[in-house]
Coordinates of C-alpha atoms and ligand atoms in Angstrom, one line a residue:
X1 CA -38.6 15.8 -21.5
X2 CA -35.5 14.7 -23.0
X3 CA -34.9 12.3 -26.0
X4 CA -32.0 9.9 -27.4
X5 CA -28.8 10.9 -29.6
X6 CA -28.3 10.9 -32.5
X7 CA -25.1 10.6 -35.1
X8 CA -25.8 11.6 -38.3
X9 CA -24.9 15.1 -38.6
X10 CA -21.4 15.8 -40.5
X11 CA -19.2 12.1 -40.5
X12 CA -16.1 13.4 -39.3
X13 CA -12.5 12.0 -40.6
X14 CA -10.7 9.6 -38.2
X15 CA -8.2 12.8 -37.5
X16 CA -10.7 14.1 -35.8
X17 CA -13.5 11.4 -34.9
X18 CA -11.2 10.5 -32.3
X19 CA -10.8 13.5 -29.9
X20 CA -14.3 13.9 -30.8
X21 CA -15.5 10.8 -29.2
X22 CA -12.8 11.2 -26.5
X23 CA -14.4 13.6 -24.9
X24 CA -17.9 12.5 -25.6
X25 CA -16.4 9.6 -23.5
X26 CA -15.7 11.5 -20.7
X27 CA -18.4 14.1 -20.6
X28 CA -21.0 10.6 -20.3
X29 CA -18.2 9.4 -17.6
X30 CA -18.7 12.6 -15.4
X31 CA -22.1 13.5 -15.8
X32 CA -24.4 9.7 -16.6
X33 CA -27.9 11.5 -15.1
X34 CA -27.6 14.5 -16.7
X35 CA -29.5 13.3 -19.7
X36 CA -30.7 17.2 -21.7
X37 CA -26.6 18.7 -21.3
X38 CA -25.3 15.3 -23.5
X39 CA -28.1 15.7 -25.5
X40 CA -26.4 19.6 -25.6
X41 CA -23.2 18.7 -26.2
X42 CA -23.3 15.9 -28.6
X43 CA -25.5 18.2 -30.7
X44 CA -22.3 20.7 -30.7
X45 CA -19.7 18.1 -30.9
X46 CA -20.7 16.4 -33.8
X47 CA -21.7 19.1 -36.0
X48 CA -17.9 20.4 -35.5
X49 CA -16.2 17.6 -37.2
X50 CA -15.1 19.7 -40.6
X51 CA -14.0 23.2 -37.9
X52 CA -11.3 21.0 -36.3
X53 CA -10.5 18.9 -39.4
X54 CA -9.2 22.5 -41.1
X55 CA -7.8 23.9 -37.3
X56 CA -6.0 20.8 -35.5
X57 CA -5.0 23.6 -33.6
X58 CA -8.1 23.7 -31.6
X59 CA -7.2 20.1 -30.5
X60 CA -4.0 20.2 -29.5
X61 CA -5.3 22.9 -27.9
X62 CA -7.3 20.9 -25.6
X63 CA -10.6 23.3 -26.4
X64 CA -13.0 21.1 -26.1
X65 CA -12.0 19.3 -23.4
X66 CA -12.1 22.8 -22.0
X67 CA -15.6 23.6 -23.2
X68 CA -17.3 21.0 -21.8
X69 CA -16.4 21.9 -18.5
X70 CA -17.8 24.9 -16.7
X71 CA -15.4 27.5 -15.2
X72 CA -17.8 27.3 -12.4
X73 CA -21.2 25.8 -10.7
X74 CA -23.0 27.4 -7.9
X75 CA -25.5 25.7 -5.6
X76 CA -27.0 26.9 -2.9
X77 CA -29.8 26.7 -0.5
X78 CA -32.7 29.2 -0.7
X79 CA -35.1 29.2 2.7
X80 CA -38.5 31.4 2.2
X81 CA -41.8 31.2 4.2
X82 CA -45.2 31.0 2.3
X83 CA -48.1 32.4 3.1
X84 CA -49.1 29.8 5.3
X85 CA -45.8 30.8 7.7
X86 CA -44.8 27.8 6.4
X87 CA -41.3 27.2 5.5
X88 CA -39.8 26.1 1.9
X89 CA -36.6 25.3 0.7
X90 CA -36.0 25.3 -3.1
X91 CA -32.1 25.0 -4.3
X92 CA -30.5 28.0 -6.9
X93 CA -28.4 27.0 -9.4
X94 CA -26.0 29.7 -11.6
X95 CA -23.5 27.5 -13.5
X96 CA -20.9 30.0 -15.1
X97 CA -19.8 27.8 -18.3
X98 CA -17.3 30.5 -20.4
X99 CA -15.9 33.8 -20.0
X100 CA -13.9 33.7 -22.9
X101 CA -15.4 36.4 -24.8
X102 CA -16.9 38.4 -21.8
X103 CA -19.0 38.7 -18.9
X104 CA -20.8 35.4 -17.9
X105 CA -24.1 36.3 -19.1
X106 CA -27.5 34.1 -19.5
X107 CA -31.0 33.7 -18.2
X108 CA -32.5 32.3 -14.9
X109 CA -34.9 30.0 -15.0
X110 CA -37.6 29.4 -12.6
X111 CA -39.3 25.9 -13.1
X112 CA -40.3 23.2 -11.0
X113 CA -38.2 21.0 -13.7
X114 CA -35.0 22.8 -13.2
X115 CA -32.3 20.7 -12.1
X116 CA -28.3 20.8 -12.7
X117 CA -28.7 18.8 -15.9
X118 CA -31.1 21.3 -17.5
X119 CA -28.7 24.7 -16.7
X120 CA -25.9 23.1 -17.7
X121 CA -27.3 22.4 -21.2
X122 CA -29.0 25.6 -21.4
X123 CA -25.6 26.8 -20.2
X124 CA -23.4 24.9 -22.7
X125 CA -25.5 26.7 -25.7
X126 CA -25.2 30.1 -24.2
X127 CA -21.6 30.1 -24.5
X128 CA -21.7 29.5 -29.2
X129 CA -24.8 31.5 -29.2
X130 CA -23.2 34.4 -27.3
X131 CA -20.5 33.8 -29.3
X132 CA -22.5 34.2 -32.6
X133 CA -24.1 37.1 -31.6
X134 CA -20.5 38.9 -32.0
X135 CA -21.3 41.2 -28.5
X136 CA -18.6 40.4 -25.6
X137 CA -20.5 38.1 -23.9
X138 CA -19.8 34.7 -21.9
X139 CA -22.3 32.0 -21.4
X140 CA -24.3 31.2 -18.1
X141 CA -27.6 30.1 -16.9
X142 CA -28.8 29.9 -13.6
X143 CA -32.6 29.4 -11.9
X144 CA -34.4 27.2 -9.6
X145 CA -37.0 24.2 -9.0
X146 CA -38.9 27.3 -7.4
X147 CA -42.5 27.3 -9.5
X148 CA -44.2 31.1 -9.4
X149 CA -47.1 29.5 -10.8
X150 CA -50.4 30.0 -8.5
X151 CA -47.6 31.6 -6.0
X152 CA -48.9 35.6 -4.2
X153 CA -46.8 38.7 -5.2
X154 CA -45.3 38.6 -1.6
X155 CA -44.2 35.2 -1.8
X156 CA -42.7 35.6 -5.0
X157 CA -40.8 38.6 -3.9
X158 CA -39.6 36.6 -0.4
X159 CA -38.6 33.8 -2.6
X160 CA -36.3 36.3 -5.2
X161 CA -35.1 38.6 -1.7
X162 CA -33.7 34.7 -0.6
X163 CA -32.5 33.3 -4.1
X164 CA -30.1 36.9 -4.1
X165 CA -29.4 36.9 -0.9
X166 CA -26.7 34.0 -2.4
X167 CA -26.4 34.8 -5.3
X168 CA -25.3 38.6 -5.3
X169 CA -21.8 37.7 -4.4
X170 CA -21.0 36.4 -8.0
X171 CA -22.5 38.5 -10.1
X172 CA -21.8 42.8 -10.7
X173 CA -21.4 43.8 -14.6
X174 CA -17.9 42.8 -15.2
X175 CA -18.8 39.4 -13.3
X176 CA -21.8 37.8 -14.5
X177 CA -25.1 39.2 -15.3
X178 CA -28.7 37.4 -15.5
X179 CA -31.5 38.2 -17.4
X180 CA -35.0 36.4 -17.1
X181 CA -36.3 32.6 -18.6
X182 CA -38.9 30.4 -18.3
X183 CA -40.9 32.2 -14.6
X184 CA -38.5 34.6 -14.3
X185 CA -40.2 37.6 -16.1
X186 CA -40.7 41.3 -15.3
X187 CA -42.0 40.8 -12.0
X188 CA -38.9 38.3 -11.0
X189 CA -36.4 40.7 -12.5
X190 CA -37.8 43.7 -10.2
X191 CA -37.9 41.9 -6.9
X192 CA -34.3 39.9 -7.8
X193 CA -32.2 43.9 -9.4
X194 CA -34.2 45.3 -5.4
X195 CA -32.5 43.0 -3.8
X196 CA -29.3 43.2 -5.5
X197 CA -29.3 46.9 -4.8
X198 CA -30.5 46.4 -1.3
X199 CA -27.6 43.6 0.4
X200 CA -24.8 45.9 -2.0
X201 CA -25.6 49.2 -1.7
X202 CA -24.7 50.1 -5.1
X203 CA -27.4 51.1 -8.0
X204 CA -25.1 48.6 -10.8
X205 CA -27.4 48.9 -13.7
X206 CA -25.5 46.6 -16.2
X207 CA -25.7 43.6 -13.8
X208 CA -28.9 42.8 -14.8
X209 CA -30.7 42.8 -18.0
X210 CA -34.2 42.9 -18.7
X211 CA -35.3 45.3 -16.5
X212 CA -38.4 47.5 -16.4
X213 CA -37.7 50.3 -19.1
X214 CA -38.7 53.4 -16.7
X215 CA -35.9 52.0 -14.3
X216 CA -32.7 51.1 -16.9
X217 CA -34.0 48.7 -18.8
X218 CA -33.7 48.5 -22.4
X219 CA -36.6 49.3 -25.6
X220 CA -37.4 46.3 -27.6
X221 CA -35.6 43.9 -25.1
X222 CA -39.3 42.6 -24.2
X223 CA -39.8 41.6 -27.6
X224 CA -36.7 41.0 -28.5
X225 CA -36.8 37.1 -28.2
X226 CA -39.4 36.7 -30.1
X227 CA -39.1 39.4 -32.8
X228 CA -35.1 38.0 -33.8
X229 CA -36.9 34.2 -33.8
X230 CA -39.3 36.1 -36.6
X231 CA -37.0 38.1 -38.5
X232 CA -34.9 34.6 -38.6
X233 CA -37.2 32.9 -40.1
X234 CA -37.9 36.3 -42.9
X235 CA -34.3 35.9 -43.3
X236 CA -34.0 32.2 -44.0
X237 CA -37.2 32.1 -46.3
X238 CA -35.6 35.4 -48.2
X239 CA -32.1 33.3 -49.5
X240 CA -34.8 31.7 -50.8
X241 CA -37.2 34.6 -52.9
X242 CA -39.9 33.5 -50.5
X243 CA -41.6 36.0 -47.2
X244 CA -43.6 35.4 -44.6
X245 CA -46.2 36.9 -46.1
X246 CA -49.4 35.5 -46.4
X247 CA -47.9 32.5 -44.5
X248 CA -49.8 30.4 -41.5
X249 CA -47.0 30.2 -38.7
X250 CA -47.5 27.9 -35.3
X251 CA -46.2 28.8 -32.4
X252 CA -45.7 27.1 -29.2
X253 CA -46.0 28.4 -25.7
X254 CA -47.2 31.4 -24.4
X255 CA -45.2 33.4 -21.8
X256 CA -42.4 36.2 -23.7
X257 CA -41.0 34.5 -26.4
X258 CA -44.2 33.5 -27.8
X259 CA -45.8 35.9 -27.7
X260 CA -43.5 38.6 -29.3
X261 CA -43.2 36.3 -32.1
X262 CA -47.1 35.8 -32.6
X263 CA -46.6 39.2 -32.9
X264 CA -44.2 39.9 -34.9
X265 CA -45.9 36.9 -37.6
X266 CA -49.1 39.6 -37.7
X267 CA -47.1 42.5 -38.2
X268 CA -45.0 40.7 -41.2
X269 CA -47.9 39.8 -42.8
X270 CA -48.1 36.3 -41.8
X271 CA -51.0 34.3 -39.7
X272 CA -50.1 32.9 -36.2
X273 CA -52.9 30.6 -36.0
X274 CA -51.7 28.3 -33.0
X275 CA -50.6 28.8 -29.1
X276 CA -49.8 26.5 -26.2
X277 CA -48.9 25.9 -22.5
X278 CA -48.6 23.1 -20.7
X279 CA -52.4 21.9 -20.3
X280 CA -52.8 22.1 -24.1
X281 CA -53.2 24.1 -27.5
X282 CA -55.2 26.5 -28.8
X283 CA -56.2 26.5 -32.4
X284 CA -57.4 30.3 -34.0
X285 CA -57.5 30.2 -37.4
X286 CA -58.4 33.6 -38.1
X287 CA -54.8 34.6 -36.5
X288 CA -54.3 34.9 -32.1
X289 CA -55.5 37.3 -30.7
X290 CA -52.1 38.7 -29.1
X291 CA -54.1 41.5 -26.9
X292 CA -56.4 38.4 -25.3
X293 CA -53.9 36.2 -24.9
X294 CA -51.4 38.6 -23.2
X295 CA -54.4 39.3 -21.0
X296 CA -54.9 36.1 -20.0
X297 CA -51.4 34.7 -19.9
X298 CA -49.3 37.8 -18.5
X299 CA -52.2 40.0 -16.8
X300 CA -54.3 37.5 -15.5
X301 CA -51.7 34.7 -15.2
X302 CA -54.3 32.2 -16.3
X303 CA -54.5 29.1 -18.5
X304 CA -54.6 29.1 -22.4
X305 CA -58.2 27.0 -22.4
X306 CA -59.1 30.7 -20.9
X307 CA -58.4 32.0 -24.3
X308 CA -60.3 30.4 -26.3
X309 CA -63.7 30.6 -24.2
X310 CA -63.5 33.8 -24.7
X311 CA -62.2 34.5 -28.2
X312 CA -65.1 33.0 -30.5
X313 CA -64.3 30.5 -33.6
X314 CA -61.0 29.6 -31.4
X315 CA -60.9 25.8 -29.9
X316 CA -59.0 24.7 -27.4
X317 CA -57.2 21.2 -27.7
X318 CA -56.0 19.2 -23.9
X319 CA -52.8 17.5 -23.5
X320 CA -51.5 18.1 -26.9
X321 CA -48.7 19.7 -29.0
X322 CA -49.7 22.3 -32.3
X323 CA -47.6 20.5 -34.7
X324 CA -50.4 18.5 -35.7
X325 CA -52.0 21.8 -37.1
X326 CA -50.9 22.6 -40.9
X327 CA -48.8 25.5 -41.3
X328 CA -45.8 26.6 -43.6
X329 CA -43.7 27.8 -40.6
X330 CA -43.5 26.4 -37.2
X331 CA -41.6 28.3 -33.9
X332 CA -41.0 25.8 -31.0
X333 CA -41.2 29.0 -28.1
X334 CA -42.2 26.7 -24.8
X335 CA -39.5 24.3 -23.5
X336 CA -36.5 21.3 -24.5
X337 CA -37.8 18.8 -26.4
X338 CA -41.2 19.7 -26.7
X339 CA -41.7 18.9 -30.7
X340 CA -40.0 14.8 -31.0
X341 CA -40.0 12.8 -34.6
X342 CA -43.4 12.0 -34.5
X343 CA -44.3 15.7 -34.8
X344 CA -41.9 16.8 -36.9
X345 CA -43.5 14.1 -39.0
X346 CA -46.9 15.5 -39.0
X347 CA -45.1 19.0 -39.7
X348 CA -43.8 17.9 -43.4
X349 CA -46.8 15.8 -44.0
X350 CA -48.4 19.0 -43.8
X351 CA -45.9 21.0 -45.9
X352 CA -43.7 23.0 -43.5
X353 CA -41.5 25.1 -45.5
X354 CA -39.4 26.4 -42.3
X355 CA -38.8 25.7 -38.3
X356 CA -37.5 28.6 -36.2
X357 CA -36.3 27.8 -32.1
X358 CA -37.6 30.4 -30.2
X359 CA -36.9 28.4 -27.3
X360 CA -33.8 26.2 -26.3
X361 CA -33.8 23.2 -28.1
X362 CA -37.2 22.3 -28.6
X363 CA -36.5 19.5 -31.1
X364 CA -35.3 16.0 -30.3
X365 CA -32.2 15.2 -32.5
X366 CA -34.3 12.9 -34.0
X367 CA -36.7 15.8 -34.9
X368 CA -34.2 17.8 -36.2
X369 CA -32.5 15.0 -38.5
X370 CA -36.6 14.8 -39.7
X371 CA -36.4 18.1 -40.9
X372 CA -32.8 17.8 -42.7
X373 CA -33.9 14.9 -44.5
X374 CA -37.1 16.0 -45.9
X375 CA -35.0 19.9 -47.1
X376 CA -37.2 22.2 -44.1
X377 CA -35.3 25.3 -43.7
X378 CA -34.2 24.5 -40.0
X379 CA -32.9 27.3 -37.5
X380 CA -31.7 26.3 -34.6
X381 CA -32.3 28.1 -31.1
X382 CA -28.5 29.3 -30.8
X383 CA -29.0 31.3 -34.0
X384 CA -32.7 31.6 -34.3
X385 CA -33.5 33.0 -30.9
X386 CA -29.9 34.9 -30.0
X387 CA -31.7 38.5 -30.7
X388 CA -32.7 37.9 -26.4
X389 CA -29.3 38.3 -25.4
X390 CA -28.3 39.9 -28.2
X391 CA -30.6 42.5 -27.2
X392 CA -29.4 42.4 -24.1
X393 CA -25.8 43.3 -24.9
X394 CA -27.5 46.2 -26.0
X395 CA -29.2 46.8 -22.5
X396 CA -25.7 46.7 -20.9
X397 CA -24.2 49.6 -23.6
X398 CA -27.0 51.8 -22.4
X399 CA -26.6 51.3 -19.0
X400 CA -22.9 52.0 -19.4
X401 CA -23.1 54.9 -21.9
X402 CA -25.7 55.6 -19.4
X403 CA -28.1 55.8 -22.6
X404 CA -31.3 55.5 -23.5
X405 CA -31.8 54.4 -27.5
X406 CA -35.4 54.9 -28.7
X407 CA -37.7 51.7 -29.4
X408 CA -37.6 51.9 -33.1
X409 CA -33.6 52.6 -33.7
X410 CA -33.3 49.1 -30.7
X411 CA -35.7 47.3 -33.0
X412 CA -33.1 48.2 -36.0
X413 CA -30.5 46.8 -34.4
X414 CA -32.2 43.5 -33.5
X415 CA -33.0 43.7 -36.8
X416 CA -29.4 44.1 -38.4
X417 CA -27.7 41.7 -35.5
X418 CA -30.2 39.3 -37.0
X419 CA -29.5 39.4 -40.2
X420 CA -25.7 39.1 -39.2
X421 CA -26.1 36.1 -36.8
X422 CA -28.3 34.8 -40.0
X423 CA -25.5 35.7 -42.3
X424 CA -22.5 34.0 -40.3
X425 CA -24.3 30.5 -40.0
X426 CA -25.3 30.5 -43.6
X427 CA -21.4 31.1 -44.4
X428 CA -20.1 29.0 -41.7
X429 CA -22.6 25.9 -43.1
X430 CA -21.2 26.8 -47.1
X431 CA -17.4 27.1 -45.7
X432 CA -17.1 23.7 -44.1
X433 CA -19.4 21.9 -46.6
X434 CA -22.4 21.6 -45.4
X435 CA -24.1 24.9 -47.2
X436 CA -27.9 25.3 -46.1
X437 CA -27.1 23.5 -42.7
X438 CA -28.3 26.2 -40.0
X439 CA -27.1 23.5 -37.2
X440 CA -23.6 22.4 -38.7
X441 CA -23.3 26.3 -39.6
X442 CA -24.2 28.3 -36.2
X443 CA -22.4 25.5 -33.8
X444 CA -18.8 26.0 -36.3
X445 CA -19.1 29.9 -36.2
X446 CA -20.4 30.3 -33.0
X447 CA -17.8 27.9 -32.0
X448 CA -14.8 29.2 -34.0
X449 CA -14.8 32.3 -31.8
X450 CA -14.7 30.9 -28.7
X451 CA -11.9 28.5 -29.5
X452 CA -9.7 31.3 -30.7
X453 CA -10.1 33.7 -27.7
X454 CA -9.3 30.5 -25.9
X455 CA -6.1 29.7 -27.9
X456 CA -4.8 33.3 -27.3
X457 CA -5.6 33.8 -23.0
X458 CA -4.0 30.2 -23.1
X459 CA -4.5 27.7 -20.6
X460 CA -7.4 29.2 -18.1
Ligands
LIG501 P1 -41.9 32.2 -20.5 O1 -41.8 32.0 -18.9 O2 -43.3 33.1 -20.8 O3 -43.1 30.9 -20.8 C1 -43.0 29.9 -21.4 C2 -44.2 29.0 -21.5 O4 -43.7 27.8 -21.7 C3 -45.1 29.0 -20.9 O5 -46.1 28.8 -21.7 C4 -45.5 27.3 -20.6 O6 -46.7 27.2 -20.2 C5 -44.8 26.7 -21.8 N1 -44.0 25.8 -20.7 C6 -42.9 25.5 -20.0 N2 -42.7 24.4 -19.8 C7 -43.8 23.2 -20.9 C8 -43.7 22.5 -20.7 N3 -43.2 21.1 -20.0 N4 -44.8 22.0 -21.6 C9 -45.0 22.6 -22.2 N5 -45.2 24.0 -22.3 C10 -44.5 24.3 -21.6 O7 -40.3 32.1 -20.8 P2 -40.2 32.6 -22.2 O8 -41.2 33.0 -22.8 O9 -39.3 33.3 -21.5 O10 -39.0 31.2 -22.9 C11 -39.5 30.2 -23.0 C12 -38.6 29.6 -24.2 O11 -37.8 30.2 -24.8 C13 -37.2 28.9 -23.1 O12 -36.8 27.6 -23.8 C14 -36.3 29.9 -22.9 O13 -34.8 28.7 -22.6 C15 -36.4 29.9 -24.1 N6 -35.6 31.6 -24.9 C16 -36.1 32.4 -24.2 C17 -35.5 33.9 -24.0 C18 -35.9 35.2 -23.3 O14 -35.8 35.8 -23.3 N7 -37.1 35.0 -22.6 C19 -34.4 33.8 -24.8 C20 -33.4 32.7 -25.5 C21 -34.6 32.1 -25.1 P3 -47.4 26.9 -18.8 O15 -47.8 28.7 -17.8 O16 -48.2 25.5 -18.8 O17 -45.5 26.6 -17.6

C-alpha cells in the first residue's frame, strides 16, 4: 500500500527550508521508484525543521545528506528447493542504515510485497526509533519477497538456511543483529539462528534477538511490541488524566504485535473488539478471546474468518478494514499505509480519543494530518512500537552477561522504557514549540541523538 506526501508539518523558516528541500530533491532524484522510502524521509525531514533551526551545525555538518543514504545495502539471490523438488529463487535484502549509536539493529521481513523501497523505509525509521529508546543500537532492516504462508516447515527451513548462507557474513553481535518482523516469527528465527551457528561454528547468542527463551531469548521479547504500544497509550491518556480502563480498543492485524496489544489491553481493563488479516476483519463486542485468536493464527496458521466461525457473537467482515467500527482507542498493528484519510475520518467521526501505531508507518500522511486537526492523541510507530527493539537490546545485554531476567522484571523494564520514550517525545515536542505533537517530538528527539553522535564521529 502506498500514499502521497503531505507538507503540512511545521513550516520551516527560509534558512532551514532550503537545505531540507535540497536533500529531499536529491532523495527523489536518486530513488524515484521507492514511494515508501520517500514517504518515510518526508515525514522525518519535514518535522525536524525546528531542530535544524536551533542547531545550525547539523546543517553545516551535512547530517541530512548522510542520513538519507544507507551506510551499506546488501542484495542477494536466495535459491531453494520446494517440496515438489522445484527450484525457487527469491531476493534477499539487508540495508544497514546507521551504526553511529551501536551495531546495526532491525528486523527481517518475509512477505511477497518486500522490495528495496519497503526495506529502506523500515531501515530509515529504525534509526530514529532505536535512538529514541536510549539504548546503544544502530538502524537496519532486511528480509525477502519469500511468502511463508502455505509453505511446509521443511520448505521454510530450507529457505531460511539458504538466506543465512549469504547473510551470515554481514552479521555478528558487534556488527549487525537482526530480529523478526512480518512473516518472521519463532519458527523462522530458530532456523536462521541454527544456520548461522552451523556456518560460523559459533554459538553467538547476541547476533539475533527474538530467540526462544530456552536458548538465549529474553522473557517478554515476544510480547514487547504489542505490550509496549498499549503502555504508550496509557502514557498519552495519563497526561490528560485519563486511562485505558473501560475503553473500547480497535486493533488491526492478528500477528505478533496485534495479539499482544490485545492481551495487554484486556489486562489494563479495556475491551479490544477487533483484529484483522489480509482477508478482512473480525468484531467481537464481548472482547477478543486471545486464546482462540492465537489458536487460529499462531498454532493453525489459519485465516481470521475462522475465529468468527468458532466464537458466538463475533462476526467476520470480508475485504474491509476495522476502522469503521466505533472505538475509543485504535492500535493499527498490521502493515504500512493500512489506515488512510477516509479511515481516519471514520475513526474521528466515531469519537476516537487516541491512536498508537503498533505497526511501522500504518497511517498515511493524510490520516496523520486528520488526527492532528481533530486533536486526537497520536503516537507514531517510532515511539509507540519501540518496545520491541528496546526489549531486543535487553536481550543483547542478557546474552553478553550470560544472564536471564524474570518475566516480571523484564516487563517492569519495558514499562519504564515506554514511559521514557513517551516523555522524550513529549518533552522534545514542547521544547521545539509543538506541544502535544508526538510526530515532531519523536522525530526530533531521535534525530538529535543521532546527529550529535554523527558530528562527534566525523565525516564517515
Ligand atoms: P506478523 O507477521 O506476526 O503479523 C502481521 C499481520 O499483519 C498479520 O495478521 C497479517 O495478515 C497482517 N498483514 C500483513 N500484510 C498485510 C496487508 N498487506 N494487508 C492487511 N494485513 C496485512 O508481523 P508482526 O506482528 O511482527 O508485525 C506487524 C507490524 O508491526 C509490521 O508493520 C512490523 O514492521 C511492525 N513491528 C513489529 C515488531 C515486532 O517486534 N514484531 C516491532 C516493531 C514494529 P496475513 O496473515 O493475512 O498476512
